[in-house]
Coordinates of C-alpha atoms and ligand atoms in Angstrom, one line a residue:
M1 CA 0.0 0.1 -0.1
D2 CA 1.4 3.4 -1.1
H3 CA 1.5 6.0 1.6
F4 CA 1.0 8.7 -1.2
T5 CA -1.5 7.2 -3.5
A6 CA -3.5 4.6 -1.7
S7 CA -7.0 5.8 -1.3
L8 CA -8.7 5.9 2.2
A9 CA -11.3 3.1 1.3
D10 CA -8.1 1.1 0.2
A11 CA -5.6 2.1 3.1
D12 CA -8.5 1.9 6.0
P13 CA -11.8 0.2 4.9
E14 CA -13.0 0.3 8.3
L15 CA -12.7 4.0 9.0
A16 CA -13.9 4.8 5.2
A17 CA -17.0 2.9 6.1
A18 CA -17.6 4.8 9.1
L19 CA -17.1 7.9 7.2
E20 CA -19.5 6.8 4.4
G21 CA -22.2 6.0 7.0
E22 CA -21.9 9.5 8.2
L23 CA -22.4 10.9 4.9
D24 CA -25.4 8.5 4.2
R25 CA -27.0 9.7 7.6
Q26 CA -26.6 13.4 6.5
R27 CA -28.2 12.4 3.1
R28 CA -31.2 10.9 4.8
Q29 CA -31.6 13.2 8.1
L30 CA -33.2 16.6 8.1
E31 CA -30.5 18.5 9.9
L32 CA -32.4 20.9 12.5
I33 CA -29.5 21.0 14.9
A34 CA -28.7 24.8 15.0
S35 CA -25.0 24.6 15.4
E36 CA -24.9 22.6 12.3
N37 CA -24.6 23.2 8.7
Y38 CA -22.9 22.0 5.3
V39 CA -19.8 23.0 4.2
S40 CA -19.2 23.8 0.6
K41 CA -17.2 21.4 -1.9
A42 CA -14.6 24.0 -2.0
T43 CA -14.3 24.1 1.9
L44 CA -13.9 20.3 1.7
E45 CA -11.1 20.7 -0.6
A46 CA -9.2 23.2 1.4
L47 CA -9.7 20.9 4.7
G48 CA -8.1 18.1 2.8
S49 CA -5.0 20.2 1.2
P50 CA -1.6 18.9 2.1
I51 CA -1.1 22.4 3.8
V52 CA -2.1 20.3 6.9
N53 CA 1.4 19.0 6.8
K54 CA 2.9 22.3 7.6
T55 CA 4.0 23.5 11.1
V56 CA 3.9 27.3 12.2
E57 CA 3.5 29.4 15.1
G58 CA 3.3 32.9 15.4
Y59 CA 1.5 35.2 12.9
P60 CA 2.3 35.8 9.2
G61 CA 5.6 37.6 8.8
R62 CA 6.8 36.6 12.1
R63 CA 6.7 32.8 12.4
Y64 CA 8.8 30.5 14.5
Y65 CA 9.3 28.1 11.6
G66 CA 11.0 28.8 8.2
G67 CA 8.9 27.7 4.9
A68 CA 5.9 29.7 6.0
E69 CA 5.6 31.9 2.6
F70 CA 2.2 30.0 1.6
A71 CA 0.9 29.8 5.1
D72 CA 1.3 33.4 5.4
L73 CA -0.7 33.9 2.4
V74 CA -3.5 31.9 3.3
E75 CA -3.8 33.1 6.9
T76 CA -3.4 36.6 5.6
L77 CA -6.3 36.2 3.0
A78 CA -8.6 34.6 6.1
V79 CA -7.4 37.7 8.2
D80 CA -8.4 40.1 5.5
R81 CA -11.5 38.5 4.5
A82 CA -12.8 38.5 8.2
K83 CA -11.8 42.0 8.7
R84 CA -13.9 43.1 5.6
L85 CA -16.8 40.9 6.2
F86 CA -17.4 42.1 9.8
G87 CA -16.0 45.7 9.4
A88 CA -13.4 45.0 12.0
A89 CA -9.9 46.6 12.6
H90 CA -8.5 43.4 13.6
A91 CA -9.1 39.8 13.1
N92 CA -7.4 36.6 14.6
V93 CA -8.3 33.5 12.5
Q94 CA -6.4 30.9 14.7
P95 CA -8.7 29.8 17.4
H96 CA -9.1 26.3 17.1
S97 CA -12.7 26.4 18.3
G98 CA -15.2 28.9 19.4
S99 CA -14.4 27.8 23.2
Q100 CA -10.6 28.5 22.5
A101 CA -11.7 31.9 21.0
N102 CA -13.6 32.6 24.2
L103 CA -10.8 31.4 26.6
A104 CA -8.3 33.7 24.6
C105 CA -10.3 36.6 25.3
F106 CA -10.5 35.6 29.2
L107 CA -6.8 35.5 29.0
A108 CA -6.4 39.0 27.4
F109 CA -8.6 40.9 29.6
L110 CA -8.6 39.0 33.0
E111 CA -6.5 38.0 35.8
P112 CA -7.3 34.5 37.6
G113 CA -10.0 35.1 40.1
D114 CA -11.4 38.4 38.2
R115 CA -15.2 38.7 38.3
V116 CA -17.0 38.1 35.1
L117 CA -20.8 38.7 34.2
A118 CA -22.3 36.2 31.5
M119 CA -25.5 34.7 30.6
D120 CA -26.4 31.5 32.5
L121 CA -26.2 28.3 30.7
A122 CA -29.5 27.3 31.9
A123 CA -30.8 30.7 30.2
G124 CA -29.0 30.1 26.8
G125 CA -25.5 31.0 27.6
H126 CA -22.5 28.8 26.6
L127 CA -20.1 26.4 28.6
S128 CA -17.4 28.8 27.8
H129 CA -18.9 31.8 29.3
G130 CA -18.0 30.6 32.8
A131 CA -19.9 27.3 33.6
P132 CA -18.5 25.8 36.6
V133 CA -17.2 22.7 34.8
N134 CA -15.3 24.7 32.2
V135 CA -11.9 26.1 33.0
S136 CA -13.4 29.7 32.1
G137 CA -15.7 29.0 35.5
R138 CA -12.8 27.5 37.6
V139 CA -10.4 30.2 37.0
M140 CA -12.6 33.3 37.3
E141 CA -15.3 34.4 39.7
V142 CA -18.5 34.0 37.3
H143 CA -21.8 35.7 38.1
H144 CA -24.6 35.0 35.7
Y145 CA -27.7 36.8 34.6
G146 CA -30.7 35.0 33.0
V147 CA -33.7 36.1 31.0
D148 CA -37.0 37.5 32.1
P149 CA -39.0 34.3 33.6
T150 CA -42.4 35.6 32.0
T151 CA -41.1 37.0 28.6
G152 CA -38.1 34.8 28.0
R153 CA -36.4 38.0 27.0
L154 CA -33.2 39.5 28.3
D155 CA -34.0 42.5 30.4
L156 CA -31.0 45.0 30.3
D157 CA -32.3 46.6 33.5
A158 CA -31.8 43.5 35.1
V159 CA -28.5 42.8 33.9
A160 CA -27.4 46.5 34.7
E161 CA -28.7 46.0 38.4
I162 CA -26.5 42.5 38.7
A163 CA -23.6 44.6 37.1
R164 CA -23.5 47.2 39.6
E165 CA -23.7 44.6 42.4
V166 CA -21.1 42.3 40.8
R167 CA -18.8 45.1 39.4
P168 CA -17.4 42.7 36.8
R169 CA -14.1 43.2 34.9
L170 CA -15.7 41.5 31.8
I171 CA -19.4 41.1 30.7
V172 CA -20.0 38.6 28.1
C173 CA -23.0 38.6 25.8
G174 CA -24.2 36.4 23.2
A175 CA -25.8 32.8 23.5
S176 CA -26.3 29.4 22.1
A177 CA -30.0 29.3 22.8
Y178 CA -31.6 32.7 22.7
P179 CA -34.0 33.6 19.7
R180 CA -34.1 37.3 19.8
E181 CA -31.9 40.0 19.0
I182 CA -29.1 41.1 21.5
D183 CA -28.9 44.7 22.0
F184 CA -25.1 45.2 22.1
S185 CA -25.0 48.8 22.6
G186 CA -27.1 48.4 25.6
F187 CA -24.8 45.9 26.9
R188 CA -22.1 48.3 26.3
K189 CA -23.7 51.0 28.4
I190 CA -23.7 48.7 31.3
A191 CA -20.1 47.9 30.6
D192 CA -19.0 51.3 30.5
E193 CA -21.0 52.2 33.6
V194 CA -19.1 49.6 35.7
G195 CA -15.8 49.8 33.6
A196 CA -15.9 46.5 32.4
V197 CA -14.7 44.9 29.0
L198 CA -17.7 43.7 26.6
L199 CA -17.0 40.6 25.0
A200 CA -19.8 39.7 22.4
D201 CA -20.1 36.0 21.1
I202 CA -21.9 35.7 18.1
A203 CA -21.5 32.2 17.4
H204 CA -25.1 31.5 16.2
I205 CA -25.7 34.6 14.5
A206 CA -22.6 35.6 12.6
G207 CA -24.1 34.9 9.3
L208 CA -26.9 37.5 10.0
V209 CA -24.7 39.9 11.3
A210 CA -22.3 39.6 8.2
A211 CA -25.4 40.0 6.2
G212 CA -26.9 43.1 8.2
L213 CA -29.6 41.2 9.6
H214 CA -28.7 41.6 13.2
P215 CA -27.4 44.8 15.2
D216 CA -23.8 44.9 14.6
P217 CA -21.4 43.8 17.4
I218 CA -18.2 45.3 16.2
P219 CA -18.9 49.0 17.3
A220 CA -20.3 48.3 20.7
A221 CA -18.2 45.4 22.0
H222 CA -14.7 45.8 22.8
V223 CA -14.1 42.2 21.6
V224 CA -16.2 39.8 19.5
T225 CA -15.9 36.1 19.0
T226 CA -17.6 33.5 16.6
T227 CA -17.4 30.1 15.4
T228 CA -17.3 29.8 11.7
Y229 CA -19.2 26.4 11.4
K230 CA -22.9 27.4 12.4
N231 CA -24.4 30.2 11.0
L232 CA -21.2 31.1 8.9
R233 CA -21.8 27.9 7.0
G234 CA -17.8 27.1 7.0
T235 CA -15.4 24.8 8.7
R236 CA -15.2 24.1 12.5
G237 CA -13.4 26.8 14.2
G238 CA -13.3 30.4 15.9
I239 CA -12.4 33.8 15.3
V240 CA -11.6 36.8 17.4
L241 CA -12.5 40.1 16.0
T242 CA -12.2 43.5 17.4
G243 CA -13.1 47.3 16.3
D244 CA -10.3 48.7 18.4
A245 CA -6.7 48.0 16.7
E246 CA -5.3 48.8 19.9
L247 CA -6.4 45.5 21.2
A248 CA -4.9 43.8 18.5
D249 CA -1.5 42.8 20.2
R250 CA -3.3 41.8 23.3
I251 CA -5.8 39.5 21.6
D252 CA -3.0 37.8 19.2
R253 CA -0.7 37.3 22.3
A254 CA -3.5 35.6 24.0
V255 CA -4.3 33.1 21.3
F256 CA -0.8 32.4 20.8
P257 CA 1.2 31.6 23.1
G258 CA -1.5 32.2 25.5
V259 CA -4.0 29.3 24.8
Q260 CA -2.6 27.5 21.6
G261 CA 0.4 26.4 19.9
S262 CA 0.7 26.0 16.2
V263 CA -1.9 26.9 13.5
I264 CA -4.2 24.2 12.2
L265 CA -3.3 25.7 8.5
N266 CA -5.9 23.5 6.7
A267 CA -8.7 24.9 9.1
V268 CA -7.5 28.5 8.5
A269 CA -7.8 28.0 4.8
A270 CA -11.2 26.6 5.1
K271 CA -11.9 29.5 7.1
A272 CA -10.9 31.8 4.3
V273 CA -13.1 29.9 1.9
C274 CA -16.3 30.3 3.9
L275 CA -15.3 34.0 4.7
G276 CA -14.7 34.5 0.8
E277 CA -18.3 32.9 0.4
A278 CA -20.0 35.1 3.0
L279 CA -18.5 38.3 1.0
R280 CA -20.2 37.4 -2.0
P281 CA -23.6 39.1 -2.8
E282 CA -25.4 35.8 -2.8
F283 CA -24.5 34.9 0.7
T284 CA -27.0 38.0 1.8
G285 CA -29.7 36.1 0.2
W286 CA -28.9 32.9 2.1
A287 CA -28.9 34.7 5.2
Q288 CA -32.2 36.2 4.4
R289 CA -33.5 33.1 3.8
V290 CA -32.3 31.5 6.9
L291 CA -34.1 34.0 9.1
A292 CA -37.4 33.9 6.8
N293 CA -37.1 30.2 7.3
A294 CA -36.7 30.3 11.2
R295 CA -39.7 32.7 11.4
A296 CA -41.7 30.5 9.1
L297 CA -40.9 27.2 11.4
A298 CA -41.7 29.3 14.6
E299 CA -45.1 30.6 13.2
V300 CA -46.2 27.1 12.3
L301 CA -45.1 25.9 15.8
V302 CA -46.9 28.7 17.5
D303 CA -50.0 28.1 15.2
R304 CA -49.8 24.3 16.4
G305 CA -50.1 25.5 19.9
L306 CA -46.3 24.7 20.8
G307 CA -44.4 26.6 23.6
V308 CA -42.4 28.6 21.4
V309 CA -40.0 30.8 23.7
T310 CA -40.7 34.4 23.0
E311 CA -43.3 33.3 20.5
G312 CA -40.9 33.8 17.6
T313 CA -37.4 34.4 16.4
D314 CA -35.1 37.0 15.2
T315 CA -32.4 34.5 14.8
P316 CA -31.7 31.2 12.8
L317 CA -33.0 29.2 15.9
V318 CA -36.5 28.4 17.6
L319 CA -36.6 27.3 21.1
V320 CA -39.6 25.2 21.9
D321 CA -40.6 24.6 25.7
L322 CA -42.1 21.0 25.8
S323 CA -43.4 21.2 29.5
P324 CA -47.2 22.1 28.3
L325 CA -47.0 18.8 26.6
G326 CA -45.6 16.9 29.4
L327 CA -42.7 15.8 27.2
T328 CA -39.2 16.2 28.0
G329 CA -36.4 17.5 25.7
R330 CA -34.6 14.0 25.7
D331 CA -37.9 12.1 24.7
A332 CA -38.7 14.7 22.0
Q333 CA -35.3 14.5 20.5
E334 CA -35.5 10.5 20.4
A335 CA -39.0 10.7 18.7
L336 CA -37.8 13.2 16.3
E337 CA -34.8 11.4 15.3
R338 CA -36.9 8.2 14.7
V339 CA -38.7 10.0 11.9
G340 CA -35.2 11.3 10.5
I341 CA -35.4 14.7 12.0
A342 CA -32.4 15.8 13.9
V343 CA -32.6 18.4 16.9
N344 CA -31.1 18.9 20.2
K345 CA -32.6 18.7 23.6
N346 CA -32.3 22.2 25.4
P347 CA -32.9 23.8 28.5
V348 CA -35.6 26.5 28.4
P349 CA -35.6 29.5 30.5
G350 CA -36.4 28.4 34.3
D351 CA -36.0 24.8 33.4
P352 CA -36.4 22.7 36.4
R353 CA -34.9 19.5 34.7
P354 CA -31.1 18.7 34.4
P355 CA -29.5 19.6 30.9
W356 CA -29.2 16.0 29.8
I357 CA -32.9 15.6 30.1
A358 CA -34.2 19.3 29.6
S359 CA -37.4 20.5 29.0
G360 CA -37.0 21.9 25.4
I361 CA -35.8 21.5 22.0
R362 CA -33.9 23.9 19.8
L363 CA -34.2 24.1 16.2
G364 CA -32.3 25.9 13.6
T365 CA -32.6 26.5 9.9
S366 CA -28.8 27.3 8.8
A367 CA -28.3 23.9 7.6
G368 CA -31.8 23.4 5.9
T369 CA -31.6 26.6 4.1
T370 CA -28.1 25.7 2.7
R371 CA -29.7 22.4 1.5
G372 CA -32.2 24.4 -0.4
L373 CA -35.3 24.2 1.7
G374 CA -37.5 27.3 1.6
E375 CA -40.2 28.8 3.6
A376 CA -42.9 26.4 2.2
E377 CA -40.7 23.3 3.1
F378 CA -40.0 24.9 6.6
R379 CA -43.8 25.2 7.3
R380 CA -44.1 21.5 6.2
V381 CA -41.3 20.7 8.7
G382 CA -42.8 22.4 11.4
E383 CA -46.1 20.6 10.8
L384 CA -44.2 17.2 10.8
V385 CA -42.4 18.2 14.0
A386 CA -45.6 19.2 15.7
E387 CA -47.2 15.8 14.6
V388 CA -44.3 13.6 16.2
L389 CA -44.3 15.9 19.5
A390 CA -48.3 15.4 19.6
A391 CA -48.0 11.6 19.1
A392 CA -44.9 11.3 21.5
A393 CA -46.8 13.3 24.0
A394 CA -50.0 11.0 23.6
G395 CA -48.1 7.8 23.8
R396 CA -49.3 7.2 20.0
E397 CA -47.4 5.7 17.2
V398 CA -46.2 8.2 14.4
P399 CA -48.0 7.6 11.2
R400 CA -45.7 6.1 8.6
R401 CA -46.4 8.9 6.4
V402 CA -44.0 11.3 8.5
P403 CA -40.8 9.6 8.3
A404 CA -42.0 9.0 4.4
A405 CA -42.3 12.9 4.0
V406 CA -38.9 13.4 5.9
A407 CA -37.3 11.0 3.3
E408 CA -39.0 12.8 0.5
L409 CA -37.6 16.2 1.3
C410 CA -34.2 15.0 1.9
D411 CA -34.4 13.4 -1.6
A412 CA -35.7 16.7 -3.0
F413 CA -32.7 18.4 -1.7
P414 CA -29.7 16.3 -2.4
I415 CA -26.2 17.2 -0.7
Y416 CA -22.7 16.3 -2.1
P417 CA -24.1 14.6 -5.1
D418 CA -20.4 13.8 -6.5
Q419 CA -18.9 13.0 -2.8
Ligands
PLP501 C1 -21.1 26.8 19.8 C2 -20.8 28.0 20.8 C3 -19.3 28.2 21.1 C4 -18.3 27.1 21.2 O1 -17.9 26.5 19.9 P1 -17.0 25.2 20.0 O2 -16.3 25.6 18.6 O3 -17.7 24.2 20.1 O4 -16.0 25.4 21.0 C5 -19.0 29.1 21.8 N1 -20.1 30.2 22.1 C6 -21.4 30.1 21.7 C7 -22.2 31.0 22.1 C8 -21.6 28.9 20.8 O5 -22.7 28.7 20.8

């Protein structure tokens, strides 16, 4: 078997079969997991490039290894595109993930033991925003704000009150499961009043932000983090952005050598691809469809009497409280998976259940929109979801036409036809 020419199927049939199985699953399942998307063929090619062999540390023009000419070109392309896409003064495209991007920001602006104010995980925040089980929560003194228990919305007066009490050195806004717009300027006023740095994490809304469909965090926050694989439709990884050029060095030093070593260059190349795609005019149309689809999906679920948190959405995601149905998030996730619909269980505001059971599900439209589904299809998806949940709540069998309808939708919108 020749190292340079043997295909994966020949060299490692066992692994090749697992990957083939995953591709088949993606083709057959309707992906409503909000943190997922389908990357382009161009992105897959960049990820599979032999640039993966190159080791570099540091930044373009100041590397610790030689032979970095093309690595520098690749990273510079990604940085320039990120800056252009978000109107940022500086971008760091090296973070291996969104969590690493956030950790780097903690390192950049905080000393161990400093106080941080962030959204509660149970209210829609993220692990890397100071959850006790995460390094961010173990090293810092983290305080949390939630959402208004009756409206499910952020209440900035309540956040300001906690901020005045806690006097945090850093405030984190942005969430994993919050369906409404985030008022970054409102957060900045609070940060300024208490002398805190404002970090905006736009992982779930980055595409909408880039397309101008969500308030812009760059002028409001000192520093902005995102993942590239959710609503930006790119590869797995993170980016740190800032509108303040004076913070550039501090951020770069925190990413490397602060929390990471060498650069995953094929990932950086793939980030450049997705950022280039997002700079093209068609991307705005895609982002508009993601939002219109999320609103259509939310509307159908509201019409069907489901407990849609905040009764709608301004984002790619819809959060459904299943407690009125007497159904747990875990049971709903399993029932939907049996008909070919992938969602994730998710805590809802004030959730009494632990996160591994949860009282809600989170649905996202980024992946489905990339696949080609429009509002009519998402309305149909909403009806199918409602039908499955009603059957599960009543302990009834789901009619066979439901998985058949899911399969039909998947067949009508194929992915990776030549893969
Ligand atoms: C997904 C997400 C992250 C982390 O992303 P990873 O790449 O999984 O580390 C960070 N913040 C928010 C708000 C997210 O939703």
